[in-house]
Coordinates of C-alpha atoms in Angstrom, one line a residue:
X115 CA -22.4 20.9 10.3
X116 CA -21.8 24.8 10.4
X117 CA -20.2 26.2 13.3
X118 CA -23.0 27.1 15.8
X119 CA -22.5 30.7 18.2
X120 CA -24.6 31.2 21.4
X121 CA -26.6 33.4 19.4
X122 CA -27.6 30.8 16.7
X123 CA -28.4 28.9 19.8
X124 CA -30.6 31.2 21.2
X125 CA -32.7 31.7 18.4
X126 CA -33.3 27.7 18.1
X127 CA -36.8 26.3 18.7
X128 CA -35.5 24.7 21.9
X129 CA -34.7 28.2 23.5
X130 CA -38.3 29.0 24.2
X131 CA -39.2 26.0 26.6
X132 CA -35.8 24.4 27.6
X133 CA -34.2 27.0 30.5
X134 CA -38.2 26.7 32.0
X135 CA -38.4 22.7 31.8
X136 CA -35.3 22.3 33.1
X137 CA -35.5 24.0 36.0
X138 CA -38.4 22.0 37.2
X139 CA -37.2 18.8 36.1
X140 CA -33.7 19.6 37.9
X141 CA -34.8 21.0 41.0
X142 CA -31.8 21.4 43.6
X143 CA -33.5 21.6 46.8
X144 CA -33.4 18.7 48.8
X145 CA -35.6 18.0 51.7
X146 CA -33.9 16.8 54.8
X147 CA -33.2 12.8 54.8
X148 CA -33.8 10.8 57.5
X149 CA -31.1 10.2 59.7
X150 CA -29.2 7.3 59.0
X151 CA -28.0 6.6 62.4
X152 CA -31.4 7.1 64.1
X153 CA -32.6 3.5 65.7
X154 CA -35.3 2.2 63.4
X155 CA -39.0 1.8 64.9
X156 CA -40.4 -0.4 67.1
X157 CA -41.4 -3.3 64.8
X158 CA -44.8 -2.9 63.5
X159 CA -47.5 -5.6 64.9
X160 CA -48.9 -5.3 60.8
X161 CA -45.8 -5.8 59.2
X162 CA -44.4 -8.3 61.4
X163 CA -47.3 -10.7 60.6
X164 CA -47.5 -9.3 57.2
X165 CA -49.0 -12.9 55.2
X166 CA -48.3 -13.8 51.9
X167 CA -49.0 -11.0 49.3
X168 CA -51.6 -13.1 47.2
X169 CA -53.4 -13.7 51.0
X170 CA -53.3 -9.8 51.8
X171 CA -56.6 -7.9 52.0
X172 CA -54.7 -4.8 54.0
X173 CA -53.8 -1.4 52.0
X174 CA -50.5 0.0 52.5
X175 CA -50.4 2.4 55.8
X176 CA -48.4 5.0 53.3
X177 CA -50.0 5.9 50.2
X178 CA -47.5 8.6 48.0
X179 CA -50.5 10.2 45.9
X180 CA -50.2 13.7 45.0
X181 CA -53.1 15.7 45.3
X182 CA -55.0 16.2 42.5
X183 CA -57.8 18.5 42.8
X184 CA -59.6 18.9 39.3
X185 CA -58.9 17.1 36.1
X186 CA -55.9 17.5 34.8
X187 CA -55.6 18.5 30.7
X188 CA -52.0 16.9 31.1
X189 CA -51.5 13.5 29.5
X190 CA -48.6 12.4 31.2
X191 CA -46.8 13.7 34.4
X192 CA -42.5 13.7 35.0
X193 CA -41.6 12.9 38.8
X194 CA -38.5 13.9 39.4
X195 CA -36.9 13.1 42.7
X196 CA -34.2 16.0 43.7
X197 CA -32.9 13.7 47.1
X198 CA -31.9 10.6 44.7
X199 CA -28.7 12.9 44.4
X200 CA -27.6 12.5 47.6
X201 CA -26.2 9.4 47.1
X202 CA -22.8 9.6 46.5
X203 CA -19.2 7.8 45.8
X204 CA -17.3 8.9 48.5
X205 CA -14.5 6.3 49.1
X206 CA -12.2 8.7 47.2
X207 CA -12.0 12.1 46.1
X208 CA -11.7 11.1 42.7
X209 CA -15.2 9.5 41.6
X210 CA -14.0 10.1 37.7
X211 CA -14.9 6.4 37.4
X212 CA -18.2 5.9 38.7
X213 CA -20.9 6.0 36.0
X214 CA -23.9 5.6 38.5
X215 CA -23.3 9.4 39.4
X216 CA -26.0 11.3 40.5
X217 CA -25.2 14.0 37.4
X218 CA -27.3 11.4 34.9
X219 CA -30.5 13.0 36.7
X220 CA -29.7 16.2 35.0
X221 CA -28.8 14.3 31.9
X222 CA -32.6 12.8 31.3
X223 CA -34.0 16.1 32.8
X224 CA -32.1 17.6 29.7
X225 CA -33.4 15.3 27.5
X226 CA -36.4 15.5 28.6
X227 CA -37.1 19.4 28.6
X228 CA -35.8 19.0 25.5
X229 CA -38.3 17.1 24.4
X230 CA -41.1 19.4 25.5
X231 CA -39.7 22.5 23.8
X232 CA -39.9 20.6 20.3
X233 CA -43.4 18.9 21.4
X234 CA -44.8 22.2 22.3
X235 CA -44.0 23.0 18.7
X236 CA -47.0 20.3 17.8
X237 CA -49.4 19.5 20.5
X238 CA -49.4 22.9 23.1
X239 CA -52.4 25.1 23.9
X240 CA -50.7 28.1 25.4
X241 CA -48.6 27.5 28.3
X242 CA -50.3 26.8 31.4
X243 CA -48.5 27.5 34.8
X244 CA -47.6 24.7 37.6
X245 CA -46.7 25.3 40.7
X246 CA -42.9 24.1 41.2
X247 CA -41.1 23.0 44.0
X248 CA -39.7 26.8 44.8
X249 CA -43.2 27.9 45.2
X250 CA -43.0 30.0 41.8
X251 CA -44.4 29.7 38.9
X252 CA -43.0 27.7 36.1
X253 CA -44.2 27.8 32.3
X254 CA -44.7 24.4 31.1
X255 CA -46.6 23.0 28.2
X256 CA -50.4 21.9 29.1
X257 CA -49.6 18.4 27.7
X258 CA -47.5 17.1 31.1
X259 CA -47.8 17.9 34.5
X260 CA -44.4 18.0 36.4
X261 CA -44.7 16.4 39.9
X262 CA -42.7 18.1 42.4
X263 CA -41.6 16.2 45.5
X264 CA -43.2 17.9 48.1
X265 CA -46.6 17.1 46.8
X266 CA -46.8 13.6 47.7
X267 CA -45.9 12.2 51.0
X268 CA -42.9 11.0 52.3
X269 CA -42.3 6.7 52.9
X270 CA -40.6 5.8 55.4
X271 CA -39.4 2.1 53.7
X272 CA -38.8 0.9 57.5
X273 CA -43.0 1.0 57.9
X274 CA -43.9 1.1 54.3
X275 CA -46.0 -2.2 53.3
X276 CA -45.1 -2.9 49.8
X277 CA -41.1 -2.7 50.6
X278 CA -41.3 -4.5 53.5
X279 CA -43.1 -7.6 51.2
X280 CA -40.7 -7.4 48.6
X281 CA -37.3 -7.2 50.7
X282 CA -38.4 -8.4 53.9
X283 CA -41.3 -11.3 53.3
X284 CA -40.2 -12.4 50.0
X285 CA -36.7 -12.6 51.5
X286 CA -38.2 -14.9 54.1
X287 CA -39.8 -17.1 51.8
X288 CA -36.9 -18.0 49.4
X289 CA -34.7 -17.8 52.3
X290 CA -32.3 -15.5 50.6
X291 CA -30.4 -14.0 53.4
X292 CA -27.2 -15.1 54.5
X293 CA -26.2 -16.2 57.6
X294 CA -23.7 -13.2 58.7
X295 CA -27.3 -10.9 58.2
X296 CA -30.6 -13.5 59.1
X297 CA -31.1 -11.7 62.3
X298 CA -31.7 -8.6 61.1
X299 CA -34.1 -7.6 58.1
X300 CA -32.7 -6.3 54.6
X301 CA -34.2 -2.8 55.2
X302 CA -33.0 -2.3 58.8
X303 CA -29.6 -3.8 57.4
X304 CA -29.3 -0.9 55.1
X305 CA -30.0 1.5 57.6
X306 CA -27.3 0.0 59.7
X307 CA -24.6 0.4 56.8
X308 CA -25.9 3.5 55.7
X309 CA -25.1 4.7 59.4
X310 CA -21.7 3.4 59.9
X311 CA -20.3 4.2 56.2
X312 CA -18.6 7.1 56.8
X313 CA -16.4 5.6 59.7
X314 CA -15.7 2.2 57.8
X315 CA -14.1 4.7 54.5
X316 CA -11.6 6.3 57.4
X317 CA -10.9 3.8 58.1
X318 CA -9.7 2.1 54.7
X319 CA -12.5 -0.3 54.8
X320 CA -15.0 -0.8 52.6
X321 CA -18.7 0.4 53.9
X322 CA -20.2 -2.4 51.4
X323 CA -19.8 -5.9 53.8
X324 CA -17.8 -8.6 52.0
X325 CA -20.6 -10.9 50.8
X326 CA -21.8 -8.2 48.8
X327 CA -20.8 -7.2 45.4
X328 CA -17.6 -4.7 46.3
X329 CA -16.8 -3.3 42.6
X330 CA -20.6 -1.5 41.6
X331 CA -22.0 -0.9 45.5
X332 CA -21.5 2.2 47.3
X333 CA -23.2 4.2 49.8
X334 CA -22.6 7.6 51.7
X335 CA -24.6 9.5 54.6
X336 CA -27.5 10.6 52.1
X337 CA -27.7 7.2 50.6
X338 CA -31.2 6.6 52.6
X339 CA -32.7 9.6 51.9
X340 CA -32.0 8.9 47.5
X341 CA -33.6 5.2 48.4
X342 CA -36.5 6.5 50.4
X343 CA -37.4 9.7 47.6
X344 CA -37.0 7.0 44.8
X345 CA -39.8 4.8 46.3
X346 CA -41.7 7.3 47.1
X347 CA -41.2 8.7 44.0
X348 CA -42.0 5.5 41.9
X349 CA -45.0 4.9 44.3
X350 CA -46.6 8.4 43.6
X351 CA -46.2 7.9 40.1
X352 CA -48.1 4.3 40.6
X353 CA -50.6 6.3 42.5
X354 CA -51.5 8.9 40.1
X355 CA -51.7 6.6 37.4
X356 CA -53.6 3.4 38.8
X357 CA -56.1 5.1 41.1
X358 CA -59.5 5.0 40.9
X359 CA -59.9 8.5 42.4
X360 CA -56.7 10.0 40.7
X361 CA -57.8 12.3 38.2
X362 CA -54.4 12.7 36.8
X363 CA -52.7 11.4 33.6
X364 CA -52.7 7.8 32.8
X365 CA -49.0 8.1 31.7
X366 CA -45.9 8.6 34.0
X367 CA -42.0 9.1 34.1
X368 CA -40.2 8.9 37.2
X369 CA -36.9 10.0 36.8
X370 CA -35.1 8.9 40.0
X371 CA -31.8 6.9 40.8
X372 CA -30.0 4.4 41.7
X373 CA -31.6 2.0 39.6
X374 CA -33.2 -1.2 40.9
X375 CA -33.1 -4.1 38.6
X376 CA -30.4 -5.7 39.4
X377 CA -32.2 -6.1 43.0
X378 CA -33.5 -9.6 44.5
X379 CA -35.7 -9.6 47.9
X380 CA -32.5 -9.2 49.5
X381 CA -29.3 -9.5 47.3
X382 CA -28.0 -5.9 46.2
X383 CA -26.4 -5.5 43.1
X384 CA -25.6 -4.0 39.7
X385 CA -25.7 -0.5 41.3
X386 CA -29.0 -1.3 42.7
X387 CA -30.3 -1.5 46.7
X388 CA -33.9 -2.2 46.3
X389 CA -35.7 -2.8 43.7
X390 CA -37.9 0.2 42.5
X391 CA -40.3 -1.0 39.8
X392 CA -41.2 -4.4 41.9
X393 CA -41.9 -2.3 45.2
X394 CA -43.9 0.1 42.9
X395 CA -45.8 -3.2 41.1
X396 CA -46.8 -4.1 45.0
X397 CA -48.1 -1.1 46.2
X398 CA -49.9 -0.9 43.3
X399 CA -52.0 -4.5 44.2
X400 CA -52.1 -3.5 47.6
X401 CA -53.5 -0.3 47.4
X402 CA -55.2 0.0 44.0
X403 CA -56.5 -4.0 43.6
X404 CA -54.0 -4.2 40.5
X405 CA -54.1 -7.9 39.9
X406 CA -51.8 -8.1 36.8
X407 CA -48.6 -6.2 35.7
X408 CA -46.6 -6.6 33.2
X409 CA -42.9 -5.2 33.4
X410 CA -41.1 -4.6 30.0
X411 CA -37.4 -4.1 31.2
X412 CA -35.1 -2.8 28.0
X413 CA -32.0 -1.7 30.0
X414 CA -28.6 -3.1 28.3
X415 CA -28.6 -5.4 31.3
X416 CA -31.1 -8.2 32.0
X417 CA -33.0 -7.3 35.4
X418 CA -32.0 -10.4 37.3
X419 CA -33.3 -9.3 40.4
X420 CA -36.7 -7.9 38.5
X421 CA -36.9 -11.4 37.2
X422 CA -36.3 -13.3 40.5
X423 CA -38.9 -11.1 42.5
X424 CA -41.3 -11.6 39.7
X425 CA -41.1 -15.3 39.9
X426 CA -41.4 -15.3 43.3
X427 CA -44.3 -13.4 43.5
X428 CA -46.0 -15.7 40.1
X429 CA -44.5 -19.0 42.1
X430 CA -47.2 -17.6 45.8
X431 CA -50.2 -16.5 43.4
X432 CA -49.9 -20.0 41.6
X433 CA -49.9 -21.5 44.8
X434 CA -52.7 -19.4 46.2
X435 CA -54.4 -20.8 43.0
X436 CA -54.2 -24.1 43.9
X437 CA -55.4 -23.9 47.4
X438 CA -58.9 -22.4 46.0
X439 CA -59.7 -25.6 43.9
X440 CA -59.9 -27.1 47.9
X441 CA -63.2 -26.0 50.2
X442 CA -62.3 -22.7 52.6
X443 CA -63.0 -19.1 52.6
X444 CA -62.7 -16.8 49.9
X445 CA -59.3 -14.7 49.3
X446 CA -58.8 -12.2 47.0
X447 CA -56.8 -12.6 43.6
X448 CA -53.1 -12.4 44.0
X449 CA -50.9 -10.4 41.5
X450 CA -49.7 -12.0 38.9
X451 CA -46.4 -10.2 36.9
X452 CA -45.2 -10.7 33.6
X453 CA -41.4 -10.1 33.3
X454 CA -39.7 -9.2 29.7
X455 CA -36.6 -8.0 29.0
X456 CA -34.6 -7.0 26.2
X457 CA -30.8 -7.2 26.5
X458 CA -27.0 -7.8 25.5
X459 CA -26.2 -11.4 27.0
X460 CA -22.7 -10.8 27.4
X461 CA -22.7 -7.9 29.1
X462 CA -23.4 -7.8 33.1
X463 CA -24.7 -9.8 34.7
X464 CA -23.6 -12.5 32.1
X465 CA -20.5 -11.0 31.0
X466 CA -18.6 -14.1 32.6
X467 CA -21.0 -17.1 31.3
X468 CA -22.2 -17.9 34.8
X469 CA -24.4 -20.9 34.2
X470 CA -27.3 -20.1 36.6
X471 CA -27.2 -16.4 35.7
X472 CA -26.8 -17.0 31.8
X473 CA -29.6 -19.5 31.8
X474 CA -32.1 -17.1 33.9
X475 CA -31.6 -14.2 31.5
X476 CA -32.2 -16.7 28.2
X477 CA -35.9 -18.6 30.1
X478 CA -39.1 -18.1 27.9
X479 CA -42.1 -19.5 29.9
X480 CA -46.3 -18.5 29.6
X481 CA -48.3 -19.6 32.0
X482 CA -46.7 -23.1 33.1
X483 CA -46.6 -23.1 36.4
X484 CA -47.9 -19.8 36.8
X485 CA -44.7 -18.1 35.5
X486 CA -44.5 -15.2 32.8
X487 CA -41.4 -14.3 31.8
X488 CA -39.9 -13.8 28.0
X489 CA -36.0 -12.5 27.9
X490 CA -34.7 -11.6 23.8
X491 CA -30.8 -11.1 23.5
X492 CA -29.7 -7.8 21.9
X493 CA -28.2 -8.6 18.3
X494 CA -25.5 -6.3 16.4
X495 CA -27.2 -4.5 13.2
X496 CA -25.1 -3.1 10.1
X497 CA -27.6 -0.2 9.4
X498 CA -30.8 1.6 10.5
X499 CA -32.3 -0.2 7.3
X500 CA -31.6 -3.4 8.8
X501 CA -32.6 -2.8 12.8
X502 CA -35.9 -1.3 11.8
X503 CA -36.8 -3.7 8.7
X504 CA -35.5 -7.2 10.7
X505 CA -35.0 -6.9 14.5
X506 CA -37.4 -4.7 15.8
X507 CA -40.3 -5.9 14.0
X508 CA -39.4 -9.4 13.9
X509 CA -37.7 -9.7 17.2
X510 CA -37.9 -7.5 19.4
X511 CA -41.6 -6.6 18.8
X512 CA -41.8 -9.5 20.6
X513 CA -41.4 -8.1 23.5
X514 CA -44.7 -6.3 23.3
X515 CA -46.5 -9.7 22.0
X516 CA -45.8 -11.4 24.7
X517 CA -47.1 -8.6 27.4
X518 CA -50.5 -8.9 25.4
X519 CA -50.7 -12.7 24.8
X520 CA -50.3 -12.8 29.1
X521 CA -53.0 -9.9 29.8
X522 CA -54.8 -12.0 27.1
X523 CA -54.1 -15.4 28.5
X524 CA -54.7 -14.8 32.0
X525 CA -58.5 -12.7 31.6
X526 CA -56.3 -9.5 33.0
X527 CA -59.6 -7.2 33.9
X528 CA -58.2 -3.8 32.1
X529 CA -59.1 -1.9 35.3
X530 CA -57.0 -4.2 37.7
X531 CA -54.4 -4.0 35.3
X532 CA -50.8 -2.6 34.4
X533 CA -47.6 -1.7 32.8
X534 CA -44.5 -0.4 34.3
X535 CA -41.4 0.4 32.1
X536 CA -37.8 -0.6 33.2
X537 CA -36.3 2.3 31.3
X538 CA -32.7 2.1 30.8
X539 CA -31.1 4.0 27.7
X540 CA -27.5 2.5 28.3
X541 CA -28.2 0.4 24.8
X542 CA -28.4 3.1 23.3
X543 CA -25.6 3.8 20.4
X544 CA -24.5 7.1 22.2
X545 CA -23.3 5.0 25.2
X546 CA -20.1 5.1 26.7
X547 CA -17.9 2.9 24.7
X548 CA -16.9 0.9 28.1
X549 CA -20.5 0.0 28.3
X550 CA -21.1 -0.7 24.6
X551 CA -17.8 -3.4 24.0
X552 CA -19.8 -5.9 22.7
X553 CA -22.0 -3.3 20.2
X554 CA -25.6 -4.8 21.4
X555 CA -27.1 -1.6 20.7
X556 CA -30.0 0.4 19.7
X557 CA -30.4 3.5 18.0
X558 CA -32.0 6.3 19.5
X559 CA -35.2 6.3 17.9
X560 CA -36.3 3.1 19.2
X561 CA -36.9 4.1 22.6
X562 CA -39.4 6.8 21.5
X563 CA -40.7 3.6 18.6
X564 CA -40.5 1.3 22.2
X565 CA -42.6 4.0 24.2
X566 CA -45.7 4.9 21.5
X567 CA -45.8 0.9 20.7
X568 CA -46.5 0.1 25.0
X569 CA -48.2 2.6 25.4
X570 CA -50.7 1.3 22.5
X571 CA -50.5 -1.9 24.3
X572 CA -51.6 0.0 27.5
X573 CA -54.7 1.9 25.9
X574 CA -55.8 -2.1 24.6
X575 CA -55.0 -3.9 28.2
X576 CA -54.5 -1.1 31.0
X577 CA -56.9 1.9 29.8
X578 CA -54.1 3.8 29.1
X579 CA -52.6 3.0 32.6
X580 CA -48.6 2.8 31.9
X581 CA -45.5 4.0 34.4
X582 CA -41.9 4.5 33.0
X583 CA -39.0 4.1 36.1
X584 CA -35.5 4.9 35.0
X585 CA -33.0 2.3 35.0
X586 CA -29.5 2.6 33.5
X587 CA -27.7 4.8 31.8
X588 CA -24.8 6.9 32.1
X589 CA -23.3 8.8 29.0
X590 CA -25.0 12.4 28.6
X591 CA -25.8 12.2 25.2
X592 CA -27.1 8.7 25.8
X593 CA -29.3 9.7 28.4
X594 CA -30.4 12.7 26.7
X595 CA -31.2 11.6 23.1
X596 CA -33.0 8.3 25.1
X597 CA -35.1 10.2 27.2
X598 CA -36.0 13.0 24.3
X599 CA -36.8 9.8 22.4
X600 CA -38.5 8.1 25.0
X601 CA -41.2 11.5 26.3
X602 CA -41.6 11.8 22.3
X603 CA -43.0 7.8 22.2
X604 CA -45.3 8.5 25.5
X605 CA -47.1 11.3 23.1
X606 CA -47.3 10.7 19.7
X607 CA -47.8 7.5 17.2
X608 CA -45.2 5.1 16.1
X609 CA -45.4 6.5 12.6
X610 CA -45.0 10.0 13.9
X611 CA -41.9 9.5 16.4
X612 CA -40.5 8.2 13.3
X613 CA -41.2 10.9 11.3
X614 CA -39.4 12.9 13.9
X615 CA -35.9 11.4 14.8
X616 CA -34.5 14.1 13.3
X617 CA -34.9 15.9 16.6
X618 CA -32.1 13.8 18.8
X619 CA -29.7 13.9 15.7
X620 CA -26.3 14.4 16.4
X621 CA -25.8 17.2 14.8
X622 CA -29.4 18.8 17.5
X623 CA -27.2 17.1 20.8
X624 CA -24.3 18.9 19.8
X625 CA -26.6 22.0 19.4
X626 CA -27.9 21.0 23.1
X627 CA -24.2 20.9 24.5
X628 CA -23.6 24.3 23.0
X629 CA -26.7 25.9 24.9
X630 CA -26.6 24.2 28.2
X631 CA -22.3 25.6 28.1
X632 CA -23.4 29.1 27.5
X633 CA -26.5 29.3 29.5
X634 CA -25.9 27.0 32.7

């Protein structure tokens, strides 16, 4: 490749939209978290009683829609989620080590813009304006609308309905807790450890307690403000899709961290402290009468916690089931989830052949027992000839299959229905070699192939209705040639985003790394 001067750089396509997109999508203002130290609320007489989610006719108290107030010419809306960088490493100085960094937001907001200047190229009308979250006006392309923080509402996960099922009921009902922690509830837990982290680190003692996972847990003072923004975030984006009044896009990206597969009811994990995409799933039944949902998870890692949550969920709506073959009242349907993930096998959390763990991520079951779940291991693959002629197509394609043989199977109602993405790029081939030892990896292209292939199952089972939550991740040009590739998928064909990989190239990321060095 010839040698490439700021100039050169300039004058590239990318120029025109990128320094605009990325200042929206890497907004710096904060707004102020809640204190961690603050005594929760007095327990609320709803949530305390809160039944069974399959039983519940209530809404959530907290819904996180933006305002819309005409119809929007955007066909898919970027969250992005500013406060998820206030959680921090802060054991050490030195956090040289810790990939879950909050610098991997900027990363897919890079990607992203980068992805709008080239789409503007083919699908913009002249730019339309947005407000952004500095009250000023940002040129953006009038294909996406970017979703600023401080136009949706704030959740408070103490109060909020949908996290209090999935960490605090669900918890209940599998009796997950341990025995140090049963008195108190996962959520006011947090807040606890949230509140006393900075004294246990000067102390020399770890802020994370000892039954939890000490190696990929941290948390710092703004910890609770990320968590709350990222559900909020994640919920707004459920909102704008799934409602019936929203008259917003039908596609959404929430860009927001840490991740949340890795979460169980109450069982942290993996980097991840609740769990985003299931707390988004519920809020979407309770407040928009979603009845089905299917998840497709393609992080490097299978999303164990995902996965348990999901059958826990399947295991009450099966039972609810049941109990309506019997004489009684009438309820309303219970959600049913499909789970499917794509993943290396040895890597984390299987990386040391636990049986129980090893044998959840390899379980393929329809419909017995009221379960849904389909997990495909990630394969090596000599050439680009050979991963897009044998494994996606034959494999994992499958993926995809499965998601419509459930809405199929289970006469999913296309209104009441679904899909959320567990976006991860960290299978990608531009990962960081410490994540990619066992070379289960994808090329870049097929998470924008991935995104324009659900998305086509969306407009045949969901009416378009699709949301994307970031998972893992956590080299830059990973995240950046992933998430180029992935807003590509959400907006053009399969045959097109193929047509076009030439955009996240090497040779274009190294192009990207000489502009963002001379301009930032």
């Amino acid at each position: 490749m010839d040698e490439l001067s700021p100039t050169d750089v300039r004058e590239t396509s990318i120029d025109r939209t990128l320094s605009a997109a990325l200042d929206a999508l890497t907004i710096s203002r904060v707004s102020p978290g809640p204190d961690a130290e603050a005594t929760p609320p007095a327990e609320d007489p709803d949530l305390a009683h809160l039944p069974p989610l399959p039983h519940s006719p209530e809404k959530s108290r907290t819904s996180a829609s933006p305002s819309v107030a005409q119809p929007s010419k955007a066909r898919v809306a970027l969250f992005s989620a500013p406060a998820c960088s206030l959680h921090t490493y802060i054991r050490t100085s030195n956090s040289s080590t810790i990939v879950e960094r909050p610098q991997r937001l900027r990363a897919v907001a890079v990607g992203l813009a980068c992805a709008l200047a080239r789409l503007e190229e083919v699908l913009s009308d002249p730019p339309s304006s947005v407000d952004g979250p500095s009250k000023s006006t940002v040129s953006a392309p009038d294909f996406v609308q970017l979703v600023a923080p401080e136009t949706y509402s704030d959740i408070d996960i103490r109060t909020h309905a949908a996290t209090a099922y999935v960490h605090n009921t669900l918890a209940d009902l599998e009796d997950e807790r341990t025995s140090d922690s049963a008195e108190k509830v996962y959520i006011e837990r947090l807040y606890d450890l949230v509140g006393t982290c900075v004294e246990k680190v000067s102390v020399k003692q770890s802020e994370i307690p000892p039954e939890w996972p000490q190696g990929d847990l941290y948390l710092s003072p703004g910890s609770m403000a990320a968590f709350q923004s990222s559900i909020a975030t994640v919920c707004a984006a459920a909102d704008t899709v799934a409602s019936p009044l929203s008259m917003g896009p039908k596609r959404a990206f929430a860009s927001v961290r840490p991740p949340g597969h890795h979460c169980s009811s109450a069982q942290p994990s993996g980097f991840c402290f609740l769990n985003n995409v299931a707390i988004a799933a519920v809020h979407a039944h309770l407040n928009h009468s979603i009845t089905h949902v299917a998840i497709l998870d393609i992080d490097l890692h299978h999303g164990n916690g995902t996965q348990a949550i999901a059958w826990a969920i399947n295991a009450e709506t099966n039972k609810q089931a049941e109990s309506e073959d019997l004489p009684g009242p009438d309820t309303k349907p219970g959600l049913q989830i499909y789970y499917g993930s794509i993943h290396d096998i040895l890597s984390y959390p299987c990386e040391t052949g636990d049986r129980s763990l090893t044998q959840a991520a390899s379980i393929c079951i329809h419909g017995a027992h009221g379960q849904h779940i389909e997990n495909i291991h990630l394969e090596p693959y000599t050439s680009d000839v050979d991963f897009w002629g044998r494994l996606y197509p034959q494999k994992y394609s499958q993926l995809l299959k499965k998601a419509d043989d459930f809405f199929e199977r289970t006469g999913a109602d296309p209104e009441k229905s679904l899909i959320f993405v567990s976006c991860g790029f960290d299978a990608c081939s531009h990962e960081l070699a410490s994540m990619s030892r066992h070379k289960r990896n994808v090329p870049p292209t097929f998470y924008g192939r991935f995104a324009a292939d659900a998305q086509c199952l969306a407009e045949k089972r969901t009416k378009g209705k699709a949301v994307t939550v970031l998972e893992g991740g956590y080299g830059d040009r990973a995240l950046q040639s992933g998430a180029m590739a992935y807003l590509v998928g959400m907006l053009m064909s399969p045959e097109e985003v193929m047509q076009r990989e030439h955009w996240w190239s090497v040779d274009e990321l190294v192009k990207v790394g000489i502009f963002l060095e001379f301009f930032s």
